[in-house]
Amino acid sequence: MSFKTSVIGLGYLGTTQAVILAKMGHSVIGIDTDKAKVESLSSGKLTFFEPGLAEMLGEMLSSGRLRFVASYPEELREVDIHFLCVGTPREENSDEVDLSAIIDSATALAKFLSPDALVLGRSTVPVGTAEKVRRLLSEETGSKQKVAWNPEFLSEGTAIRDSLKPERIVIGVDDKESETILRQLYKPLTDSGVPLLAMDTRTSELVKVASNSFLATKVSFINGVASVAESVGASTTLLAEAMGLDPRIGSQFLRNGLGFGGGCLPKDVAGFQMQAQKAGASEFASLLQSVSNINRSRVQQTLKLAETLIPELSGKSVAILGASFKPNTDDTRESPGLTVARELFKIGALVAVHDPVVKLDNSLEGLVVSSELDLVIKEADLVIIATDWPTYKELDPFVLGKTVRSKYLIDGRGVIDIPGWQAAGWTVLALGEGTPSHG
Ligand code: UDX
């Protein structure tokens, strides 16, 4: 069964959503008030990097099922399901979620909403947002409107796979009709074995932040273990491998290093902490506060290691490998590597950043970002691996050793083979890896 759909908000989530809906055979109008973004997408160019998505975008534009517009068109009256995919960033100087884009887009949509249409929220929101949108739409249109929530769990870098073969689909529905529509929409996926869980909207709104906070807790747990391992001369990598083989623990999200970044985990932990505090769950709020604190401490630990190698960093050249918050994306939001770069820059180091896909951006004040590794590494006094891009695993310590000024390296992501680099004359310090003292 195919639906007429609209996708409102063409950021990372909305663009992926629009392309995937077209791929599933639905007709899609993608809407964003940013004209340049709409023009770019209409000509087949993505505004971010995501493996495989640009090709699928081109294919879907040619299919005639997908188009993008910069204002709300009359045809929206014919649409069956409107996907709300606008951004829900943190408010400035606070951990509260800024819902203004949700409110603005719902208000604009109300003028074109048919009474039978379903408005489906996809953005990550605080509890009660679906109810708020439902009230707003009912007031604006003068009739009862269907609003459901359907949190997305896709990760940057694997967005297509995560959308077409998700581990689970969660639908938050407060009425039977919405549930029926969503079960029809997802039938191709549920027929292929994907579990679908239907629940009330409030529970569905919590699933996403609770899941992301749990993932963040796992990362911070292993990073907390890493601080102990560092000081007692143990190896976190070996420790995590041993822990992860217990299926109750599991090996995923147990890689220690510079910690989590991106547009979701840091924001969701902070937002959930705020909700926990408001709900009176202060012990849980402190747990989440510790998760964020441990995460930030990894940047400080990296700077400490840098000062161990070079006590006076001012005027020294530091090459940071990796600007994106993780591999296979050009997203630099809350990138721990860039925080290290900025901190080093502040204390007078000459910082150059390499990244295979991130382009030079004004927000990186004063930092040079280049995809030319030779340029970034040339005459460096210190190299820091900040993102686990697979290409850094392949680096040849002998070749690199000829380019740098001093063979000092900090591995912030457990990427390199330490003995191999040491054999090539490098002094290596790695986050989470203490130096065992034998004897
Ligand atoms: C996350 C969730 O995984 C996804 O389900 C949700 O829909 C959106 O938020 P994403 O932000 O793309 O996805 O990043 P993710 O793959 O979760 O990684 C987050 C951060 O944790 C990265 O900075 C990564 O480097 C770090 N990380 C991850 C670790 O430091 N160690 C690990 O073991 C795993």
Tab-separated table of C-alpha atoms and ligand atoms in Angstrom:
chain	number	residue	atom	x	y	z
A	1	MET	CA	0.000	0.000	0.000
A	2	SER	CA	1.427	3.389	-0.910
A	3	PHE	CA	0.749	6.657	0.906
A	4	LYS	CA	0.931	10.323	-0.019
A	5	THR	CA	3.432	11.752	2.438
A	6	SER	CA	5.171	14.974	3.355
A	7	VAL	CA	8.421	15.327	5.262
A	8	ILE	CA	8.841	18.610	7.105
A	9	GLY	CA	12.414	19.589	7.966
A	10	LEU	CA	15.182	18.431	5.643
A	11	GLY	CA	18.136	18.022	7.968
A	12	TYR	CA	19.910	14.731	8.382
A	13	LEU	CA	16.822	12.898	9.666
A	14	GLY	CA	14.285	14.470	7.274
A	15	THR	CA	16.365	14.053	4.133
A	16	THR	CA	17.020	10.395	4.930
A	17	GLN	CA	13.340	9.911	5.796
A	18	ALA	CA	12.180	11.486	2.515
A	19	VAL	CA	14.507	9.356	0.369
A	20	ILE	CA	13.633	6.146	2.242
A	21	LEU	CA	9.866	6.769	1.983
A	22	ALA	CA	10.235	7.240	-1.791
A	23	LYS	CA	12.346	4.062	-1.924
A	24	MET	CA	9.498	2.228	-0.145
A	25	GLY	CA	7.159	3.325	-2.962
A	26	HIS	CA	5.383	6.288	-1.334
A	27	SER	CA	5.049	9.725	-2.927
A	28	VAL	CA	6.933	12.353	-0.949
A	29	ILE	CA	6.958	16.150	-0.741
A	30	GLY	CA	9.998	17.272	1.251
A	31	ILE	CA	9.603	20.745	2.787
A	32	ASP	CA	12.202	23.060	4.251
A	33	THR	CA	12.156	26.836	4.554
A	34	ASP	CA	15.876	26.931	3.635
A	35	LYS	CA	15.722	27.627	-0.137
A	36	ALA	CA	19.385	26.783	-0.748
A	37	LYS	CA	18.901	23.362	0.868
A	38	VAL	CA	15.805	22.694	-1.246
A	39	GLU	CA	17.639	23.705	-4.436
A	40	SER	CA	20.590	21.521	-3.567
A	41	LEU	CA	18.427	18.470	-2.815
A	42	SER	CA	16.285	19.067	-5.926
A	43	SER	CA	19.450	18.919	-8.035
A	44	GLY	CA	20.460	15.658	-6.362
A	45	LYS	CA	23.097	17.073	-4.001
A	46	LEU	CA	23.040	16.131	-0.320
A	47	THR	CA	23.884	18.829	2.203
A	48	PHE	CA	25.817	16.326	4.368
A	49	PHE	CA	27.837	13.161	3.851
A	50	GLU	CA	26.110	9.804	4.281
A	51	PRO	CA	27.341	6.644	2.527
A	52	GLY	CA	25.005	5.516	-0.313
A	53	LEU	CA	22.359	8.199	0.260
A	54	ALA	CA	23.344	10.541	-2.606
A	55	GLU	CA	22.958	7.704	-5.133
A	56	MET	CA	19.552	6.779	-3.702
A	57	LEU	CA	18.487	10.449	-3.741
A	58	GLY	CA	19.301	10.664	-7.481
A	59	GLU	CA	17.404	7.439	-8.157
A	60	MET	CA	14.331	8.638	-6.236
A	61	LEU	CA	14.277	12.072	-7.932
A	62	SER	CA	14.254	10.241	-11.299
A	63	SER	CA	11.426	7.975	-10.098
A	64	GLY	CA	9.152	11.030	-9.898
A	65	ARG	CA	7.983	10.043	-6.400
A	66	LEU	CA	10.187	12.562	-4.572
A	67	ARG	CA	10.349	16.340	-4.792
A	68	PHE	CA	11.426	19.178	-2.549
A	69	VAL	CA	9.784	22.569	-1.973
A	70	ALA	CA	10.623	25.659	0.100
A	71	SER	CA	7.053	26.588	1.110
A	72	TYR	CA	3.940	24.725	2.164
A	73	PRO	CA	2.067	23.803	-1.066
A	74	GLU	CA	-1.715	23.365	-1.548
A	75	GLU	CA	-1.206	19.646	-2.336
A	76	LEU	CA	-0.552	19.076	1.350
A	77	ARG	CA	-4.348	18.854	1.720
A	78	GLU	CA	-4.139	15.500	-0.128
A	79	VAL	CA	-1.366	14.089	2.060
A	80	ASP	CA	-2.113	11.032	4.259
A	81	ILE	CA	0.906	11.179	6.609
A	82	HIS	CA	3.008	14.233	7.507
A	83	PHE	CA	6.424	13.353	8.985
A	84	LEU	CA	7.687	16.038	11.403
A	85	CYS	CA	11.476	15.868	11.189
A	86	VAL	CA	12.574	19.353	12.259
A	87	GLY	CA	15.494	19.933	14.605
A	88	THR	CA	15.066	19.916	18.382
A	89	PRO	CA	18.374	21.389	19.591
A	90	ARG	CA	19.270	22.370	23.142
A	91	GLU	CA	18.208	25.870	24.096
A	92	GLU	CA	21.099	28.306	24.284
A	93	ASN	CA	22.876	28.160	27.675
A	94	SER	CA	20.511	25.495	28.997
A	95	ASP	CA	19.772	21.781	28.706
A	96	GLU	CA	16.077	22.394	27.914
A	97	VAL	CA	15.016	21.219	24.448
A	98	ASP	CA	14.107	24.015	22.051
A	99	LEU	CA	10.734	23.000	20.564
A	100	SER	CA	10.219	26.158	18.514
A	101	ALA	CA	10.771	24.404	15.159
A	102	ILE	CA	8.160	21.760	16.088
A	103	ILE	CA	5.645	24.431	17.123
A	104	ASP	CA	6.338	26.633	14.068
A	105	SER	CA	6.095	23.782	11.554
A	106	ALA	CA	2.932	22.359	13.145
A	107	THR	CA	1.341	25.837	13.077
A	108	ALA	CA	2.263	26.280	9.394
A	109	LEU	CA	1.022	22.784	8.557
A	110	ALA	CA	-2.344	23.326	10.289
A	111	LYS	CA	-3.523	25.526	7.385
A	112	PHE	CA	-3.142	22.607	4.969
A	113	LEU	CA	-4.124	19.686	7.138
A	114	SER	CA	-6.957	17.405	6.027
A	115	PRO	CA	-9.083	16.106	8.928
A	116	ASP	CA	-8.075	12.491	8.120
A	117	ALA	CA	-4.351	13.118	7.898
A	118	LEU	CA	-1.937	11.707	10.462
A	119	VAL	CA	0.830	13.950	11.807
A	120	LEU	CA	3.756	11.747	12.766
A	121	GLY	CA	6.569	13.127	14.900
A	122	ARG	CA	10.032	11.683	14.246
A	123	SER	CA	12.216	14.206	16.081
A	124	THR	CA	13.568	13.468	19.561
A	125	VAL	CA	11.381	15.385	22.013
A	126	PRO	CA	10.592	15.661	25.723
A	127	VAL	CA	7.621	13.745	27.140
A	128	GLY	CA	4.271	15.335	26.373
A	129	THR	CA	5.272	16.905	23.036
A	130	ALA	CA	2.862	14.764	20.955
A	131	GLU	CA	0.007	15.871	23.212
A	132	LYS	CA	1.121	19.491	22.901
A	133	VAL	CA	1.181	19.263	19.075
A	134	ARG	CA	-2.229	17.566	19.078
A	135	ARG	CA	-3.734	20.372	21.174
A	136	LEU	CA	-2.137	23.017	18.955
A	137	LEU	CA	-3.433	21.424	15.730
A	138	SER	CA	-6.921	20.926	17.120
A	139	GLU	CA	-7.054	24.586	18.186
A	140	GLU	CA	-5.701	25.820	14.828
A	141	THR	CA	-7.954	23.620	12.655
A	142	GLY	CA	-11.019	23.541	14.908
A	143	SER	CA	-11.246	19.741	14.577
A	144	LYS	CA	-9.726	16.720	16.331
A	145	GLN	CA	-6.385	15.758	14.707
A	146	LYS	CA	-4.434	12.527	14.761
A	147	VAL	CA	-0.901	12.922	16.118
A	148	ALA	CA	1.425	9.975	16.748
A	149	TRP	CA	5.132	9.686	17.543
A	150	ASN	CA	7.627	7.347	15.941
A	151	PRO	CA	11.161	7.845	17.300
A	152	GLU	CA	13.961	7.079	14.864
A	153	PHE	CA	17.045	5.139	15.885
A	154	LEU	CA	19.259	5.594	12.845
A	155	SER	CA	22.952	6.214	13.282
A	156	GLU	CA	24.974	8.496	11.045
A	157	GLY	CA	27.053	6.459	8.619
A	158	THR	CA	24.580	3.555	8.529
A	159	ALA	CA	21.358	5.501	7.922
A	160	ILE	CA	20.101	3.454	4.952
A	161	ARG	CA	20.585	0.094	6.631
A	162	ASP	CA	19.133	1.376	9.914
A	163	SER	CA	16.052	2.693	8.082
A	164	LEU	CA	15.347	-0.327	5.888
A	165	LYS	CA	16.381	-3.001	8.397
A	166	PRO	CA	15.891	-1.448	11.833
A	167	GLU	CA	16.231	-3.546	14.988
A	168	ARG	CA	12.792	-2.353	16.049
A	169	ILE	CA	10.047	0.084	15.129
A	170	VAL	CA	8.451	1.972	18.008
A	171	ILE	CA	5.113	3.674	17.443
A	172	GLY	CA	3.551	5.953	20.023
A	173	VAL	CA	-0.194	6.019	19.373
A	174	ASP	CA	-3.050	7.298	21.505
A	175	ASP	CA	-5.828	6.135	19.147
A	176	LYS	CA	-6.620	2.964	17.163
A	177	GLU	CA	-6.833	4.684	13.748
A	178	SER	CA	-3.255	5.976	13.956
A	179	GLU	CA	-2.031	2.533	14.945
A	180	THR	CA	-3.780	0.948	11.921
A	181	ILE	CA	-2.219	3.490	9.520
A	182	LEU	CA	1.269	2.969	10.966
A	183	ARG	CA	0.980	-0.822	10.891
A	184	GLN	CA	0.084	-0.516	7.173
A	185	LEU	CA	2.983	1.882	6.549
A	186	TYR	CA	5.514	-0.469	8.133
A	187	LYS	CA	3.989	-3.730	6.829
A	188	PRO	CA	6.850	-4.377	4.344
A	189	LEU	CA	9.333	-4.168	7.228
A	190	THR	CA	7.296	-6.127	9.775
A	191	ASP	CA	6.623	-8.823	7.118
A	192	SER	CA	10.389	-9.213	6.808
A	193	GLY	CA	10.669	-9.819	10.559
A	194	VAL	CA	11.276	-6.353	12.066
A	195	PRO	CA	9.506	-6.162	15.466
A	196	LEU	CA	6.998	-3.316	15.877
A	197	LEU	CA	6.098	-2.148	19.369
A	198	ALA	CA	2.969	-0.047	19.812
A	199	MET	CA	2.657	2.058	22.959
A	200	ASP	CA	1.230	5.377	24.157
A	201	THR	CA	2.950	8.540	22.884
A	202	ARG	CA	4.455	9.406	26.294
A	203	THR	CA	6.270	6.068	26.554
A	204	SER	CA	7.441	6.291	22.932
A	205	GLU	CA	8.902	9.752	23.560
A	206	LEU	CA	10.955	8.328	26.431
A	207	VAL	CA	12.247	5.279	24.512
A	208	LYS	CA	14.641	7.318	22.386
A	209	VAL	CA	16.275	9.372	25.156
A	210	ALA	CA	16.430	6.338	27.451
A	211	SER	CA	18.112	4.257	24.717
A	212	ASN	CA	20.634	6.942	23.814
A	213	SER	CA	21.365	7.636	27.482
A	214	PHE	CA	22.005	3.935	28.043
A	215	LEU	CA	24.443	3.833	25.115
A	216	ALA	CA	26.188	6.919	26.479
A	217	THR	CA	26.334	5.319	29.943
A	218	LYS	CA	28.035	2.259	28.448
A	219	VAL	CA	30.660	4.452	26.775
A	220	SER	CA	31.223	6.480	29.941
A	221	PHE	CA	31.369	3.307	32.038
A	222	ILE	CA	34.230	1.911	29.973
A	223	ASN	CA	35.879	5.335	29.964
A	224	GLY	CA	35.598	5.386	33.765
A	225	VAL	CA	37.203	1.924	33.807
A	226	ALA	CA	39.876	3.373	31.488
A	227	SER	CA	40.870	6.019	34.053
A	228	VAL	CA	41.470	3.236	36.577
A	229	ALA	CA	43.347	1.098	34.023
A	230	GLU	CA	45.540	4.048	33.049
A	231	SER	CA	46.673	4.621	36.618
A	232	VAL	CA	47.223	0.966	37.606
A	233	GLY	CA	49.002	-0.061	34.391
A	234	ALA	CA	46.214	-2.186	32.859
A	235	SER	CA	44.791	-2.338	29.323
A	236	THR	CA	41.186	-1.205	28.810
A	237	THR	CA	41.056	-2.735	25.325
A	238	LEU	CA	41.782	-6.228	26.688
A	239	LEU	CA	39.527	-5.631	29.665
A	240	ALA	CA	36.614	-4.539	27.453
A	241	GLU	CA	37.109	-7.543	25.182
A	242	ALA	CA	36.876	-9.860	28.168
A	243	MET	CA	33.842	-8.048	29.592
A	244	GLY	CA	32.033	-7.878	26.243
A	245	LEU	CA	32.115	-11.646	25.709
A	246	ASP	CA	29.545	-11.949	28.482
A	247	PRO	CA	26.312	-11.661	26.441
A	248	ARG	CA	24.654	-9.883	29.359
A	249	ILE	CA	27.194	-7.082	28.905
A	250	GLY	CA	27.805	-7.265	25.126
A	251	SER	CA	30.791	-5.844	23.288
A	252	GLN	CA	29.072	-2.954	21.488
A	253	PHE	CA	29.557	0.592	22.788
A	254	LEU	CA	32.385	-0.629	24.986
A	255	ARG	CA	35.221	1.043	23.080
A	256	ASN	CA	37.085	3.432	25.334
A	257	GLY	CA	38.654	6.618	24.060
A	258	LEU	CA	37.827	10.275	23.603
A	259	GLY	CA	34.166	9.649	24.326
A	260	PHE	CA	30.855	10.291	22.634
A	261	GLY	CA	29.895	13.310	20.554
A	262	GLY	CA	27.442	14.108	17.756
A	263	GLY	CA	24.029	15.669	17.582
A	264	CYS	CA	22.260	13.042	19.704
A	265	LEU	CA	24.044	11.361	22.624
A	266	PRO	CA	25.321	14.492	24.462
A	267	LYS	CA	22.008	16.311	23.952
A	268	ASP	CA	19.845	13.339	24.900
A	269	VAL	CA	21.791	12.591	28.104
A	270	ALA	CA	21.478	16.247	29.170
A	271	GLY	CA	17.770	16.385	28.226
A	272	PHE	CA	16.986	13.126	30.039
A	273	GLN	CA	18.874	14.347	33.094
A	274	MET	CA	16.663	17.433	33.096
A	275	GLN	CA	13.516	15.273	32.831
A	276	ALA	CA	14.768	13.005	35.633
A	277	GLN	CA	15.403	16.017	37.856
A	278	LYS	CA	11.926	17.410	37.162
A	279	ALA	CA	10.406	14.002	37.902
A	280	GLY	CA	12.138	13.953	41.299
A	281	ALA	CA	14.481	11.117	40.270
A	282	SER	CA	17.514	12.981	41.552
A	283	GLU	CA	19.756	9.903	42.016
A	284	PHE	CA	19.203	8.967	38.396
A	285	ALA	CA	19.809	12.568	37.344
A	286	SER	CA	23.194	12.411	39.146
A	287	LEU	CA	24.050	9.198	37.310
A	288	LEU	CA	23.397	10.965	34.003
A	289	GLN	CA	25.402	13.988	35.176
A	290	SER	CA	28.337	11.642	35.866
A	291	VAL	CA	27.966	10.153	32.380
A	292	SER	CA	28.440	13.641	30.885
A	293	ASN	CA	31.261	14.513	33.304
A	294	ILE	CA	33.208	11.330	32.557
A	295	ASN	CA	32.751	12.027	28.859
A	296	ARG	CA	34.219	15.518	29.186
A	297	SER	CA	37.081	14.219	31.327
A	298	ARG	CA	38.472	12.258	28.382
A	299	VAL	CA	39.352	15.495	26.607
A	300	GLN	CA	41.221	16.640	29.742
A	301	GLN	CA	43.025	13.284	29.955
A	302	THR	CA	44.143	13.671	26.309
A	303	LEU	CA	45.517	17.144	27.060
A	304	LYS	CA	47.294	15.699	30.107
A	305	LEU	CA	48.923	13.017	27.932
A	306	ALA	CA	49.953	15.723	25.440
A	307	GLU	CA	51.646	17.654	28.260
A	308	THR	CA	53.362	14.479	29.453
A	309	LEU	CA	54.973	14.194	26.029
A	310	ILE	CA	55.593	17.928	25.481
A	311	PRO	CA	55.405	19.960	28.729
A	312	GLU	CA	55.444	23.318	26.891
A	313	LEU	CA	52.924	23.030	24.028
A	314	SER	CA	52.763	26.703	23.106
A	315	GLY	CA	54.299	27.217	19.656
A	316	LYS	CA	54.438	23.476	18.949
A	317	SER	CA	52.752	21.929	15.898
A	318	VAL	CA	50.030	19.437	16.701
A	319	ALA	CA	48.322	17.301	14.045
A	320	ILE	CA	44.851	16.089	15.012
A	321	LEU	CA	43.591	13.181	12.920
A	322	GLY	CA	39.806	13.270	12.646
A	323	ALA	CA	37.397	16.213	12.891
A	324	SER	CA	34.074	14.357	12.678
A	325	PHE	CA	32.620	13.012	15.939
A	326	LYS	CA	32.897	9.469	14.567
A	327	PRO	CA	33.877	7.824	11.249
A	328	ASN	CA	31.714	7.811	8.101
A	329	THR	CA	30.098	11.173	8.700
A	330	ASP	CA	31.067	14.807	8.147
A	331	ASP	CA	29.179	15.835	11.294
A	332	THR	CA	31.406	17.803	13.678
A	333	ARG	CA	28.762	18.569	16.311
A	334	GLU	CA	30.239	18.064	19.805
A	335	SER	CA	33.227	16.323	18.220
A	336	PRO	CA	35.626	15.443	21.090
A	337	GLY	CA	38.586	15.679	18.682
A	338	LEU	CA	37.711	19.255	17.778
A	339	THR	CA	37.371	20.127	21.466
A	340	VAL	CA	40.933	18.853	21.972
A	341	ALA	CA	42.009	20.893	18.930
A	342	ARG	CA	40.389	24.081	20.281
A	343	GLU	CA	41.899	23.596	23.758
A	344	LEU	CA	45.379	23.139	22.285
A	345	PHE	CA	44.857	26.166	20.051
A	346	LYS	CA	43.875	28.222	23.125
A	347	ILE	CA	47.181	27.432	24.838
A	348	GLY	CA	49.130	28.566	21.788
A	349	ALA	CA	49.774	25.318	19.929
A	350	LEU	CA	49.746	25.441	16.120
A	351	VAL	CA	46.937	23.036	15.351
A	352	ALA	CA	46.175	21.373	12.019
A	353	VAL	CA	43.297	18.939	11.680
A	354	HIS	CA	42.969	16.166	9.119
A	355	ASP	CA	39.667	14.657	8.098
A	356	PRO	CA	38.822	12.553	5.023
A	357	VAL	CA	35.438	14.247	4.490
A	358	VAL	CA	34.933	17.284	6.763
A	359	LYS	CA	35.425	20.514	4.826
A	360	LEU	CA	36.863	23.747	6.174
A	361	ASP	CA	34.176	25.503	8.106
A	362	ASN	CA	33.950	28.955	9.679
A	363	SER	CA	32.902	27.480	13.005
A	364	LEU	CA	36.358	25.958	13.402
A	365	GLU	CA	37.820	29.369	14.275
A	366	GLY	CA	41.466	29.543	13.363
A	367	LEU	CA	41.977	25.822	12.911
A	368	VAL	CA	43.241	24.498	9.605
A	369	VAL	CA	41.224	21.488	8.432
A	370	SER	CA	42.464	19.582	5.414
A	371	SER	CA	41.911	16.242	3.710
A	372	GLU	CA	45.623	16.253	2.740
A	373	LEU	CA	47.219	14.109	5.420
A	374	ASP	CA	50.791	14.983	4.349
A	375	LEU	CA	50.068	18.670	4.754
A	376	VAL	CA	48.625	18.247	8.246
A	377	ILE	CA	51.327	15.927	9.521
A	378	LYS	CA	54.364	17.717	7.998
A	379	GLU	CA	56.791	18.759	10.729
A	380	ALA	CA	54.321	17.989	13.504
A	381	ASP	CA	55.710	17.798	17.028
A	382	LEU	CA	52.790	15.630	18.110
A	383	VAL	CA	50.110	13.567	16.333
A	384	ILE	CA	46.776	12.814	18.040
A	385	ILE	CA	44.318	10.273	16.598
A	386	ALA	CA	40.910	11.655	17.566
A	387	THR	CA	38.460	9.756	15.330
A	388	ASP	CA	38.594	6.056	14.425
A	389	TRP	CA	38.425	6.533	10.639
A	390	PRO	CA	39.514	3.129	9.180
A	391	THR	CA	42.183	4.879	7.086
A	392	TYR	CA	44.175	5.717	10.253
A	393	LYS	CA	44.629	1.991	10.946
A	394	GLU	CA	46.528	1.755	7.664
A	395	LEU	CA	49.006	4.531	8.481
A	396	ASP	CA	52.616	3.457	8.049
A	397	PRO	CA	54.678	4.543	11.088
A	398	PHE	CA	57.924	4.422	9.068
A	399	VAL	CA	56.590	6.673	6.275
A	400	LEU	CA	54.969	9.086	8.764
A	401	GLY	CA	58.121	9.107	10.876
A	402	LYS	CA	60.000	10.757	7.991
A	403	THR	CA	57.512	13.648	7.745
A	404	VAL	CA	57.033	14.649	11.380
A	405	ARG	CA	59.471	16.653	13.506
A	406	SER	CA	59.074	14.461	16.615
A	407	LYS	CA	57.707	10.927	16.658
A	408	TYR	CA	55.149	11.516	19.425
A	409	LEU	CA	51.694	10.009	19.068
A	410	ILE	CA	48.567	9.857	21.231
A	411	ASP	CA	46.004	7.263	20.195
A	412	GLY	CA	42.662	8.567	21.424
A	413	ARG	CA	40.584	5.779	19.869
A	414	GLY	CA	42.514	2.505	20.169
A	415	VAL	CA	43.286	2.556	16.452
A	416	ILE	CA	46.945	1.664	16.004
A	417	ASP	CA	49.129	-1.330	16.779
A	418	ILE	CA	51.215	0.195	19.578
A	419	PRO	CA	54.212	-2.239	19.484
A	420	GLY	CA	54.485	-1.765	15.682
A	421	TRP	CA	54.686	2.021	16.084
A	422	GLN	CA	57.126	1.750	18.982
A	423	ALA	CA	59.335	-0.492	16.821
A	424	ALA	CA	59.358	2.319	14.233
A	425	GLY	CA	60.769	4.678	16.871
A	426	TRP	CA	57.554	6.378	18.015
A	427	THR	CA	56.741	7.257	21.612
A	428	VAL	CA	53.083	6.280	21.935
A	429	LEU	CA	50.568	7.054	24.672
A	430	ALA	CA	47.054	5.669	24.328
A	431	LEU	CA	43.901	6.554	26.236
A	432	GLY	CA	42.936	3.659	28.484
A	433	GLU	CA	46.253	1.884	28.144
A	434	GLY	CA	48.386	2.095	31.276
A	435	THR	CA	52.025	1.096	31.076
A	436	PRO	CA	52.385	-2.219	32.905
A	437	SER	CA	55.234	-2.264	35.380
A	438	HIS	CA	56.730	-5.753	35.427
A	439	GLY	CA	58.971	-7.136	38.097
B	1	UDX	C1	23.095	7.740	18.035
B	1	UDX	C2	22.376	6.407	18.289
B	1	UDX	O1	23.323	5.328	18.183
B	1	UDX	C3	21.229	6.219	17.313
B	1	UDX	O2	20.512	5.039	17.622
B	1	UDX	C4	20.302	7.436	17.412
B	1	UDX	O3	19.236	7.333	16.505
B	1	UDX	C5	21.070	8.717	17.168
B	1	UDX	O4	22.149	8.808	18.101
B	1	UDX	P1	24.911	8.649	16.305
B	1	UDX	O5	24.763	9.990	16.938
B	1	UDX	O6	24.960	8.552	14.816
B	1	UDX	O7	23.713	7.688	16.757
B	1	UDX	O8	26.261	8.045	16.900
B	1	UDX	P2	26.700	6.680	17.587
B	1	UDX	O9	27.059	5.674	16.570
B	1	UDX	O10	25.720	6.267	18.600
B	1	UDX	O11	28.048	7.150	18.305
B	1	UDX	C6	28.018	8.174	19.292
B	1	UDX	C7	29.365	8.495	19.812
B	1	UDX	O12	29.828	7.502	20.719
B	1	UDX	C8	30.466	8.677	18.785
B	1	UDX	O13	31.210	9.836	19.108
B	1	UDX	C9	31.322	7.431	18.942
B	1	UDX	O14	32.670	7.661	18.575
B	1	UDX	C10	31.171	7.167	20.430
B	1	UDX	N1	31.388	5.768	20.792
B	1	UDX	C11	30.550	4.798	20.332
B	1	UDX	C12	32.443	5.429	21.657
B	1	UDX	O15	33.208	6.289	22.086
B	1	UDX	N2	32.617	4.120	22.003
B	1	UDX	C13	31.809	3.128	21.549
B	1	UDX	O16	32.040	1.967	21.920
B	1	UDX	C14	30.750	3.473	20.682
